């Protein structure tokens, strides 16, 4: 036990200091971002250096079905070797005993990374940056709703009851009173995050009824993706303690804004430690413009990764706090690509397209992949946009089927993300989309049943 606990982050050591550790959850993210794995007694975990799961967990759709994503040797469910990354060890403070979580990486029997494991996809993209002498830095923003319990999918989702006994109010962005309505849930979020060693940069009320945003401090893409992966579970558990649900759906409530995972990017020159988006005199560099151009040119083909479900496309609505195009501008939240106000050392590019329903590893990997293509191909962006971008035309896919068609043809993105990942992802998402098309909606019954 002493051997492996010596490798743990300080927050994990502090959590069970003086206590008997009961259990370790060995987890890995599947394509949707669901934690899969095994819970084992701590004494058993101390004796194992890996465990097995079938690679079929990456072929599974969000509904529990299967995409026919087998290779040439057929669908035989090979065992993967799951190895712990002890730097990710974190408390699970909502459990009834002393439990830790550890994120694992997936390898095949020849010790090669499984190419369609989301964490491996992000690691691949980050390594491409490192090979060029660059270190990408990201800062995600997480939007989500706290809603009333919904156990009947036929019923619409409603805002949760606040501390005052009234439903959460909409159109109260940045209101401290609105934040106070969720005080007990937020207190648990802070407590859980502290136990897990996560630093929250701030919590604000967003424009939707019961919609909150959590900002995380910038850092390594893999580390930040790990934190978002953990945070989704943490927030859900905090909400359940207070008789409400936390949802990361892109558009859970009609007529309300959707939830995004805005991603801020900057790139550091590994040799000099300088932000490559800023020159010696503080001006914007060619690399800055190349990165923006990469987002503009390649995000449409990668949207199926950042907007992975049919519900995702309901978020891209004019004047509902979500972009409808890939214009870029400085300090303009109507554009899909925003350059926030900052000094030269903190110059960064914000991607406002990604939905909060995307897998954080894949969403960040896709965004970085687009910027990478812009950098290495020295692409040029469109002119900076001025004004209200909602007055323009949309230039991103409006439905899942169109986005999947573009992704299937995006060979340049496939080469960055990994061709085998792109193959498996496309097949699984196509299976989900075709399953959705078999569902008859209430709108169709209401307006077509007796009128057509």
C-alpha positions as a Python dict, from the first residue, in 0.01 Angstrom:
ca = {
    (1, 'X'): (0, 0, 0),
    (2, 'X'): (280, 241, 91),
    (3, 'X'): (442, 194, -250),
    (4, 'X'): (151, 323, -457),
    (5, 'X'): (19, 580, -211),
    (6, 'X'): (356, 755, -224),
    (7, 'X'): (274, 844, -587),
    (8, 'X'): (-52, 1021, -506),
    (9, 'X'): (-121, 1395, -533),
    (10, 'X'): (-122, 1577, -200),
    (11, 'X'): (-500, 1631, -208),
    (12, 'X'): (-560, 1257, -236),
    (13, 'X'): (-316, 1182, 46),
    (14, 'X'): (-477, 1445, 268),
    (15, 'X'): (-826, 1315, 200),
    (16, 'X'): (-779, 978, 370),
    (17, 'X'): (-491, 1074, 602),
    (18, 'X'): (-537, 881, 924),
    (19, 'X'): (-826, 683, 776),
    (20, 'X'): (-840, 331, 639),
    (21, 'X'): (-883, 348, 262),
    (22, 'X'): (-1171, 119, 164),
    (23, 'X'): (-1203, 121, -213),
    (24, 'X'): (-1045, 240, -538),
    (25, 'X'): (-1250, 313, -848),
    (26, 'X'): (-1048, 233, -1161),
    (27, 'X'): (-1207, 439, -1437),
    (28, 'X'): (-1172, 542, -1799),
    (29, 'X'): (-1380, 769, -2022),
    (30, 'X'): (-1581, 611, -2304),
    (31, 'X'): (-1677, 805, -2620),
    (32, 'X'): (-1969, 995, -2459),
    (33, 'X'): (-1755, 1076, -2154),
    (34, 'X'): (-1920, 827, -1917),
    (35, 'X'): (-1689, 681, -1651),
    (36, 'X'): (-1645, 308, -1713),
    (37, 'X'): (-1437, 69, -1505),
    (38, 'X'): (-1427, -133, -1186),
    (39, 'X'): (-1444, -65, -813),
    (40, 'X'): (-1198, -281, -621),
    (41, 'X'): (-1101, -312, -255),
    (42, 'X'): (-800, -96, -174),
    (43, 'X'): (-604, -402, -65),
    (44, 'X'): (-654, -563, -407),
    (45, 'X'): (-566, -243, -594),
    (46, 'X'): (-235, -230, -406),
    (47, 'X'): (-142, -566, -559),
    (48, 'X'): (-238, -493, -922),
    (49, 'X'): (-53, -285, -1181),
    (50, 'X'): (-332, -303, -1441),
    (51, 'X'): (-676, -446, -1509),
    (52, 'X'): (-874, -548, -1816),
    (53, 'X'): (-1185, -418, -1991),
    (54, 'X'): (-1312, -516, -2337),
    (55, 'X'): (-1245, -262, -2613),
    (56, 'X'): (-1616, -283, -2699),
    (57, 'X'): (-1684, -8, -2442),
    (58, 'X'): (-1573, 234, -2715),
    (59, 'X'): (-1823, 90, -2965),
    (60, 'X'): (-2121, 152, -2737),
    (61, 'X'): (-2374, 424, -2819),
    (62, 'X'): (-2524, 664, -2565),
    (63, 'X'): (-2840, 447, -2556),
    (64, 'X'): (-2646, 129, -2478),
    (65, 'X'): (-2657, -4, -2833),
    (66, 'X'): (-2357, -92, -3045),
    (67, 'X'): (-2198, 58, -3351),
    (68, 'X'): (-2062, -204, -3588),
    (69, 'X'): (-1713, -68, -3545),
    (70, 'X'): (-1516, -392, -3558),
    (71, 'X'): (-1199, -420, -3761),
    (72, 'X'): (-1100, -672, -4024),
    (73, 'X'): (-1087, -950, -3767),
    (74, 'X'): (-1449, -896, -3670),
    (75, 'X'): (-1621, -794, -3347),
    (76, 'X'): (-1438, -1013, -3096),
    (77, 'X'): (-1418, -780, -2794),
    (78, 'X'): (-1046, -785, -2728),
    (79, 'X'): (-930, -714, -2377),
    (80, 'X'): (-752, -384, -2323),
    (81, 'X'): (-486, -333, -2060),
    (82, 'X'): (-582, -43, -1832),
    (83, 'X'): (-289, 118, -1648),
    (84, 'X'): (-337, 376, -1371),
    (85, 'X'): (-215, 733, -1406),
    (86, 'X'): (-153, 802, -1038),
    (87, 'X'): (-131, 1177, -1097),
    (88, 'X'): (-510, 1167, -1157),
    (89, 'X'): (-589, 1004, -822),
    (90, 'X'): (-875, 1190, -661),
    (91, 'X'): (-1119, 1153, -374),
    (92, 'X'): (-1477, 1039, -425),
    (93, 'X'): (-1611, 1238, -126),
    (94, 'X'): (-1980, 1166, -190),
    (95, 'X'): (-1942, 794, -116),
    (96, 'X'): (-2025, 643, 220),
    (97, 'X'): (-1672, 511, 277),
    (98, 'X'): (-1316, 625, 206),
    (99, 'X'): (-1285, 590, -170),
    (100, 'X'): (-1039, 714, -431),
    (101, 'X'): (-1077, 737, -810),
    (102, 'X'): (-792, 681, -1054),
    (103, 'X'): (-811, 750, -1428),
    (104, 'X'): (-649, 477, -1637),
    (105, 'X'): (-498, 475, -1985),
    (106, 'X'): (-584, 204, -2236),
    (107, 'X'): (-327, -11, -2419),
    (108, 'X'): (-338, -321, -2636),
    (109, 'X'): (-144, -640, -2562),
    (110, 'X'): (159, -497, -2745),
    (111, 'X'): (157, -189, -2519),
    (112, 'X'): (34, 41, -2795),
    (113, 'X'): (-220, 310, -2693),
    (114, 'X'): (-575, 220, -2794),
    (115, 'X'): (-636, 479, -3070),
    (116, 'X'): (-1006, 538, -2998),
    (117, 'X'): (-969, 591, -2624),
    (118, 'X'): (-1059, 963, -2582),
    (119, 'X'): (-772, 1039, -2343),
    (120, 'X'): (-528, 881, -2589),
    (121, 'X'): (-673, 1091, -2871),
    (122, 'X'): (-602, 1410, -2676),
    (123, 'X'): (-253, 1290, -2583),
    (124, 'X'): (-183, 1225, -2953),
    (125, 'X'): (-281, 1581, -3049),
    (126, 'X'): (-77, 1734, -2764),
    (127, 'X'): (226, 1529, -2874),
    (128, 'X'): (196, 1671, -3227),
    (129, 'X'): (228, 2018, -3074),
    (130, 'X'): (527, 1909, -2866),
    (131, 'X'): (694, 1769, -3178),
    (132, 'X'): (679, 2123, -3321),
    (133, 'X'): (827, 2273, -3006),
    (134, 'X'): (494, 2406, -2880),
    (135, 'X'): (305, 2352, -2554),
    (136, 'X'): (-72, 2409, -2580),
    (137, 'X'): (-249, 2565, -2282),
    (138, 'X'): (-627, 2559, -2240),
    (139, 'X'): (-889, 2688, -1998),
    (140, 'X'): (-1241, 2540, -2024),
    (141, 'X'): (-1560, 2703, -1903),
    (142, 'X'): (-1840, 2466, -1800),
    (143, 'X'): (-2206, 2562, -1827),
    (144, 'X'): (-2480, 2341, -1685),
    (145, 'X'): (-2834, 2351, -1549),
    (146, 'X'): (-2969, 2254, -1209),
    (147, 'X'): (-3317, 2122, -1278),
    (148, 'X'): (-3608, 1960, -1098),
    (149, 'X'): (-3591, 1579, -1088),
    (150, 'X'): (-3714, 1436, -1418),
    (151, 'X'): (-3800, 1067, -1409),
    (152, 'X'): (-4045, 1065, -1703),
    (153, 'X'): (-3872, 1141, -2036),
    (154, 'X'): (-4212, 1229, -2187),
    (155, 'X'): (-4229, 1534, -1960),
    (156, 'X'): (-4039, 1856, -2024),
    (157, 'X'): (-3748, 1953, -1805),
    (158, 'X'): (-3826, 2222, -1547),
    (159, 'X'): (-3600, 2448, -1339),
    (160, 'X'): (-3525, 2338, -986),
    (161, 'X'): (-3680, 2500, -680),
    (162, 'X'): (-3439, 2745, -524),
    (163, 'X'): (-3373, 2810, -157),
    (164, 'X'): (-3665, 3058, -153),
    (165, 'X'): (-3912, 2788, -261),
    (166, 'X'): (-3958, 2950, -605),
    (167, 'X'): (-3842, 2802, -937),
    (168, 'X'): (-3504, 2925, -1056),
    (169, 'X'): (-3544, 3245, -1258),
    (170, 'X'): (-3423, 3301, -1614),
    (171, 'X'): (-3262, 3610, -1761),
    (172, 'X'): (-3064, 3677, -1441),
    (173, 'X'): (-2708, 3647, -1575),
    (174, 'X'): (-2438, 3732, -1318),
    (175, 'X'): (-2698, 3782, -1044),
    (176, 'X'): (-2555, 3703, -700),
    (177, 'X'): (-2909, 3662, -566),
    (178, 'X'): (-2969, 3391, -827),
    (179, 'X'): (-2646, 3217, -724),
    (180, 'X'): (-2757, 3230, -360),
    (181, 'X'): (-3072, 3037, -457),
    (182, 'X'): (-2848, 2734, -519),
    (183, 'X'): (-2626, 2797, -216),
    (184, 'X'): (-2641, 2448, -63),
    (185, 'X'): (-2559, 2278, -395),
    (186, 'X'): (-2275, 2522, -465),
    (187, 'X'): (-2136, 2469, -114),
    (188, 'X'): (-2113, 2096, -181),
    (189, 'X'): (-1952, 2159, -521),
    (190, 'X'): (-1684, 2370, -351),
    (191, 'X'): (-1634, 2111, -76),
    (192, 'X'): (-1608, 1820, -319),
    (193, 'X'): (-1370, 2016, -544),
    (194, 'X'): (-1147, 2099, -247),
    (195, 'X'): (-1132, 1734, -143),
    (196, 'X'): (-1041, 1643, -500),
    (197, 'X'): (-771, 1908, -527),
    (198, 'X'): (-941, 2116, -797),
    (199, 'X'): (-916, 2493, -814),
    (200, 'X'): (-1233, 2670, -925),
    (201, 'X'): (-1169, 3011, -1080),
    (202, 'X'): (-1528, 3123, -1025),
    (203, 'X'): (-1899, 3031, -1034),
    (204, 'X'): (-2152, 3261, -1200),
    (205, 'X'): (-2521, 3258, -1283),
    (206, 'X'): (-2579, 3233, -1659),
    (207, 'X'): (-2881, 3347, -1860),
    (208, 'X'): (-3089, 3030, -1835),
    (209, 'X'): (-3322, 2931, -1551),
    (210, 'X'): (-3101, 2742, -1308),
    (211, 'X'): (-2799, 2772, -1537),
    (212, 'X'): (-2454, 2810, -1381),
    (213, 'X'): (-2101, 2840, -1516),
    (214, 'X'): (-1779, 2718, -1356),
    (215, 'X'): (-1445, 2849, -1482),
    (216, 'X'): (-1126, 2648, -1437),
    (217, 'X'): (-772, 2784, -1427),
    (218, 'X'): (-567, 2740, -1742),
    (219, 'X'): (-322, 2453, -1774),
    (220, 'X'): (-228, 2134, -1955),
    (221, 'X'): (-500, 2009, -2196),
    (222, 'X'): (-493, 1654, -2057),
    (223, 'X'): (-504, 1773, -1696),
    (224, 'X'): (-792, 2011, -1766),
    (225, 'X'): (-986, 1745, -1959),
    (226, 'X'): (-938, 1512, -1661),
    (227, 'X'): (-1082, 1782, -1436),
    (228, 'X'): (-1389, 1841, -1655),
    (229, 'X'): (-1442, 1464, -1670),
    (230, 'X'): (-1428, 1450, -1290),
    (231, 'X'): (-1632, 1770, -1246),
    (232, 'X'): (-1931, 1634, -1436),
    (233, 'X'): (-1962, 1350, -1187),
    (234, 'X'): (-1886, 1575, -890),
    (235, 'X'): (-2158, 1826, -985),
    (236, 'X'): (-2417, 1553, -1046),
    (237, 'X'): (-2347, 1404, -704),
    (238, 'X'): (-2372, 1744, -533),
    (239, 'X'): (-2707, 1808, -702),
    (240, 'X'): (-2851, 1471, -602),
    (241, 'X'): (-2784, 1554, -238),
    (242, 'X'): (-3033, 1839, -271),
    (243, 'X'): (-3316, 1675, -466),
    (244, 'X'): (-3225, 1814, -805),
    (245, 'X'): (-3050, 1698, -1120),
    (246, 'X'): (-2745, 1856, -1281),
    (247, 'X'): (-2761, 1825, -1660),
    (248, 'X'): (-2494, 1893, -1920),
    (249, 'X'): (-2730, 1858, -2215),
    (250, 'X'): (-2661, 2122, -2478),
    (251, 'X'): (-3026, 2238, -2479),
    (252, 'X'): (-3229, 2090, -2193),
    (253, 'X'): (-3512, 2348, -2170),
    (254, 'X'): (-3713, 2500, -2455),
    (255, 'X'): (-3679, 2878, -2499),
    (256, 'X'): (-3375, 2887, -2271),
    (257, 'X'): (-3010, 2926, -2373),
    (258, 'X'): (-2803, 2615, -2416),
    (259, 'X'): (-2490, 2507, -2229),
    (260, 'X'): (-2145, 2543, -2382),
    (261, 'X'): (-1794, 2435, -2296),
    (262, 'X'): (-1603, 2741, -2412),
    (263, 'X'): (-1234, 2660, -2463),
    (264, 'X'): (-960, 2924, -2432),
    (265, 'X'): (-630, 2841, -2607),
    (266, 'X'): (-281, 2979, -2604),
    (267, 'X'): (40, 2817, -2730),
    (268, 'X'): (376, 2841, -2552),
    (269, 'X'): (712, 2806, -2727),
    (270, 'X'): (878, 2529, -2523),
    (271, 'X'): (1230, 2668, -2573),
    (272, 'X'): (1160, 3031, -2484),
    (273, 'X'): (852, 2999, -2265),
    (274, 'X'): (685, 3277, -2465),
    (275, 'X'): (328, 3285, -2594),
    (276, 'X'): (361, 3238, -2971),
    (277, 'X'): (47, 3450, -3027),
    (278, 'X'): (243, 3761, -2917),
    (279, 'X'): (557, 3907, -3071),
    (280, 'X'): (857, 4071, -2896),
    (281, 'X'): (682, 4409, -2896),
    (282, 'X'): (351, 4262, -2781),
    (283, 'X'): (180, 4259, -3121),
    (284, 'X'): (-23, 3976, -3272),
    (285, 'X'): (187, 3723, -3463),
    (286, 'X'): (130, 3524, -3780),
    (287, 'X'): (80, 3218, -3556),
    (288, 'X'): (-210, 3395, -3385),
    (289, 'X'): (-386, 3443, -3718),
    (290, 'X'): (-297, 3093, -3842),
    (291, 'X'): (-458, 2940, -3532),
    (292, 'X'): (-778, 3139, -3583),
    (293, 'X'): (-785, 3037, -3949),
    (294, 'X'): (-753, 2672, -3849),
    (295, 'X'): (-1062, 2701, -3631),
    (296, 'X'): (-1255, 2878, -3908),
    (297, 'X'): (-1154, 2633, -4179),
    (298, 'X'): (-1178, 2300, -3995),
    (299, 'X'): (-1438, 2334, -3718),
    (300, 'X'): (-1733, 2272, -3954),
    (301, 'X'): (-1588, 1932, -4042),
    (302, 'X'): (-1521, 1857, -3675),
    (303, 'X'): (-1850, 1980, -3536),
    (304, 'X'): (-1979, 1625, -3496),
    (305, 'X'): (-1720, 1585, -3218),
    (306, 'X'): (-1801, 1913, -3042),
    (307, 'X'): (-2177, 1875, -3097),
    (308, 'X'): (-2213, 1497, -3065),
    (309, 'X'): (-2593, 1452, -3037),
    (310, 'X'): (-2906, 1563, -3219),
    (311, 'X'): (-2989, 1782, -2919),
    (312, 'X'): (-2656, 1964, -2961),
    (313, 'X'): (-2778, 2144, -3273),
    (314, 'X'): (-3076, 2297, -3092),
    (315, 'X'): (-2826, 2521, -2912),
    (316, 'X'): (-2714, 2710, -3223),
    (317, 'X'): (-3000, 2959, -3233),
    (318, 'X'): (-2974, 3330, -3311),
    (319, 'X'): (-2978, 3560, -3007),
    (320, 'X'): (-2968, 3271, -2759),
    (321, 'X'): (-2607, 3318, -2639),
    (322, 'X'): (-2467, 3059, -2880),
    (323, 'X'): (-2278, 3128, -3203),
    (324, 'X'): (-2424, 3048, -3543),
    (325, 'X'): (-2107, 3110, -3746),
    (326, 'X'): (-1728, 3114, -3728),
    (327, 'X'): (-1661, 3482, -3753),
    (328, 'X'): (-1383, 3606, -3524),
    (329, 'X'): (-1360, 3928, -3330),
    (330, 'X'): (-1202, 4090, -3029),
    (331, 'X'): (-1417, 4100, -2716),
    (332, 'X'): (-1738, 4008, -2903),
    (333, 'X'): (-1952, 3726, -2761),
    (334, 'X'): (-2175, 3699, -3069),
    (335, 'X'): (-1897, 3540, -3276),
    (336, 'X'): (-1797, 3175, -3272),
    (337, 'X'): (-1431, 3268, -3222),
    (338, 'X'): (-1352, 3539, -2968),
    (339, 'X'): (-1029, 3705, -2865),
    (340, 'X'): (-1076, 3816, -2501),
    (341, 'X'): (-922, 4132, -2363),
    (342, 'X'): (-576, 4057, -2222),
    (343, 'X'): (-216, 4162, -2211),
    (344, 'X'): (29, 4020, -2469),
    (345, 'X'): (153, 3742, -2239),
    (346, 'X'): (-203, 3613, -2188),
    (347, 'X'): (-323, 3655, -2547),
    (348, 'X'): (-556, 3366, -2625),
    (349, 'X'): (-828, 3249, -2863),
    (350, 'X'): (-1166, 3134, -2734),
    (351, 'X'): (-1366, 2867, -2917),
    (352, 'X'): (-1734, 2927, -2829),
    (353, 'X'): (-1870, 2647, -3049),
    (354, 'X'): (-1826, 2337, -2830),
    (355, 'X'): (-2129, 2215, -2636),
    (356, 'X'): (-2109, 2102, -2274),
    (357, 'X'): (-2244, 1765, -2389),
    (358, 'X'): (-1922, 1678, -2569),
    (359, 'X'): (-1659, 1448, -2425),
    (360, 'X'): (-1404, 1691, -2274),
    (361, 'X'): (-1104, 1496, -2405),
    (362, 'X'): (-1246, 1487, -2757),
    (363, 'X'): (-1379, 1844, -2756),
    (364, 'X'): (-1042, 1986, -2651),
    (365, 'X'): (-856, 1752, -2888),
    (366, 'X'): (-1073, 1858, -3183),
    (367, 'X'): (-1031, 2227, -3108),
    (368, 'X'): (-654, 2192, -3079),
    (369, 'X'): (-645, 1980, -3395),
    (370, 'X'): (-815, 2255, -3595),
    (371, 'X'): (-573, 2516, -3464),
    (372, 'X'): (-280, 2284, -3535),
    (373, 'X'): (-381, 2246, -3899),
    (374, 'X'): (-403, 2622, -3929),
    (375, 'X'): (-54, 2660, -3782),
    (376, 'X'): (126, 2396, -3986),
    (377, 'X'): (-52, 2489, -4310),
    (378, 'X'): (-10, 2862, -4238),
    (379, 'X'): (-373, 2934, -4315),
    (380, 'X'): (-515, 3286, -4317),
    (381, 'X'): (-839, 3384, -4144),
    (382, 'X'): (-1122, 3593, -4275),
    (383, 'X'): (-1121, 3960, -4186),
    (384, 'X'): (-1208, 4046, -3827),
    (385, 'X'): (-1582, 4080, -3781),
    (386, 'X'): (-1740, 4398, -3644),
    (387, 'X'): (-2095, 4421, -3513),
    (388, 'X'): (-2358, 4162, -3425),
    (389, 'X'): (-2266, 3825, -3576),
    (390, 'X'): (-2624, 3702, -3528),
    (391, 'X'): (-2724, 3930, -3813),
    (392, 'X'): (-2511, 3724, -4051),
    (393, 'X'): (-2567, 3382, -4201),
    (394, 'X'): (-2475, 3061, -4027),
    (395, 'X'): (-2179, 2866, -4159),
    (396, 'X'): (-2183, 2557, -3938),
    (397, 'X'): (-2391, 2240, -3991),
    (398, 'X'): (-2744, 2265, -3857),
    (399, 'X'): (-2821, 1895, -3814),
    (400, 'X'): (-2627, 1591, -3697),
    (401, 'X'): (-2647, 1409, -4029),
    (402, 'X'): (-2482, 1696, -4217),
    (403, 'X'): (-2209, 1724, -3953),
    (404, 'X'): (-2135, 1351, -3975),
    (405, 'X'): (-2107, 1369, -4354),
    (406, 'X'): (-1850, 1648, -4323),
    (407, 'X'): (-1657, 1461, -4053),
    (408, 'X'): (-1642, 1143, -4261),
    (409, 'X'): (-1474, 1339, -4542),
    (410, 'X'): (-1230, 1535, -4322),
    (411, 'X'): (-913, 1337, -4391),
    (412, 'X'): (-684, 1615, -4266),
    (413, 'X'): (-855, 1608, -3926),
    (414, 'X'): (-850, 1228, -3926),
    (415, 'X'): (-472, 1235, -3967),
    (416, 'X'): (-435, 1457, -3660),
    (417, 'X'): (-689, 1283, -3437),
    (418, 'X'): (-603, 933, -3561),
    (419, 'X'): (-770, 753, -3854),
    (420, 'X'): (-883, 459, -3642),
    (421, 'X'): (-1047, 691, -3390),
    (422, 'X'): (-1223, 877, -3673),
    (423, 'X'): (-1350, 547, -3818),
    (424, 'X'): (-1489, 419, -3488),
    (425, 'X'): (-1634, 755, -3386),
    (426, 'X'): (-1811, 805, -3717),
    (427, 'X'): (-1969, 459, -3706),
    (428, 'X'): (-2088, 491, -3345),
    (429, 'X'): (-2234, 839, -3400),
    (430, 'X'): (-2403, 730, -3723),
    (431, 'X'): (-2567, 445, -3530),
    (432, 'X'): (-2696, 691, -3268),
    (433, 'X'): (-2832, 926, -3533),
    (434, 'X'): (-3012, 649, -3720),
    (435, 'X'): (-3165, 527, -3394),
    (436, 'X'): (-3292, 879, -3322),
    (437, 'X'): (-3455, 899, -3664),
    (438, 'X'): (-3678, 605, -3567),
    (439, 'X'): (-3832, 806, -3278),
    (440, 'X'): (-4158, 993, -3344),
    (441, 'X'): (-4160, 1321, -3150),
    (442, 'X'): (-4454, 1492, -2971),
    (443, 'X'): (-4429, 1777, -3227),
    (444, 'X'): (-4492, 1534, -3511),
    (445, 'X'): (-4792, 1380, -3336),
    (446, 'X'): (-4937, 1719, -3247),
    (447, 'X'): (-4906, 1886, -3587),
    (448, 'X'): (-4905, 1605, -3840),
    (449, 'X'): (-5137, 1338, -3701),
    (450, 'X'): (-5462, 1505, -3809),
    (451, 'X'): (-5342, 1779, -4044),
    (452, 'X'): (-5149, 1618, -4329),
}
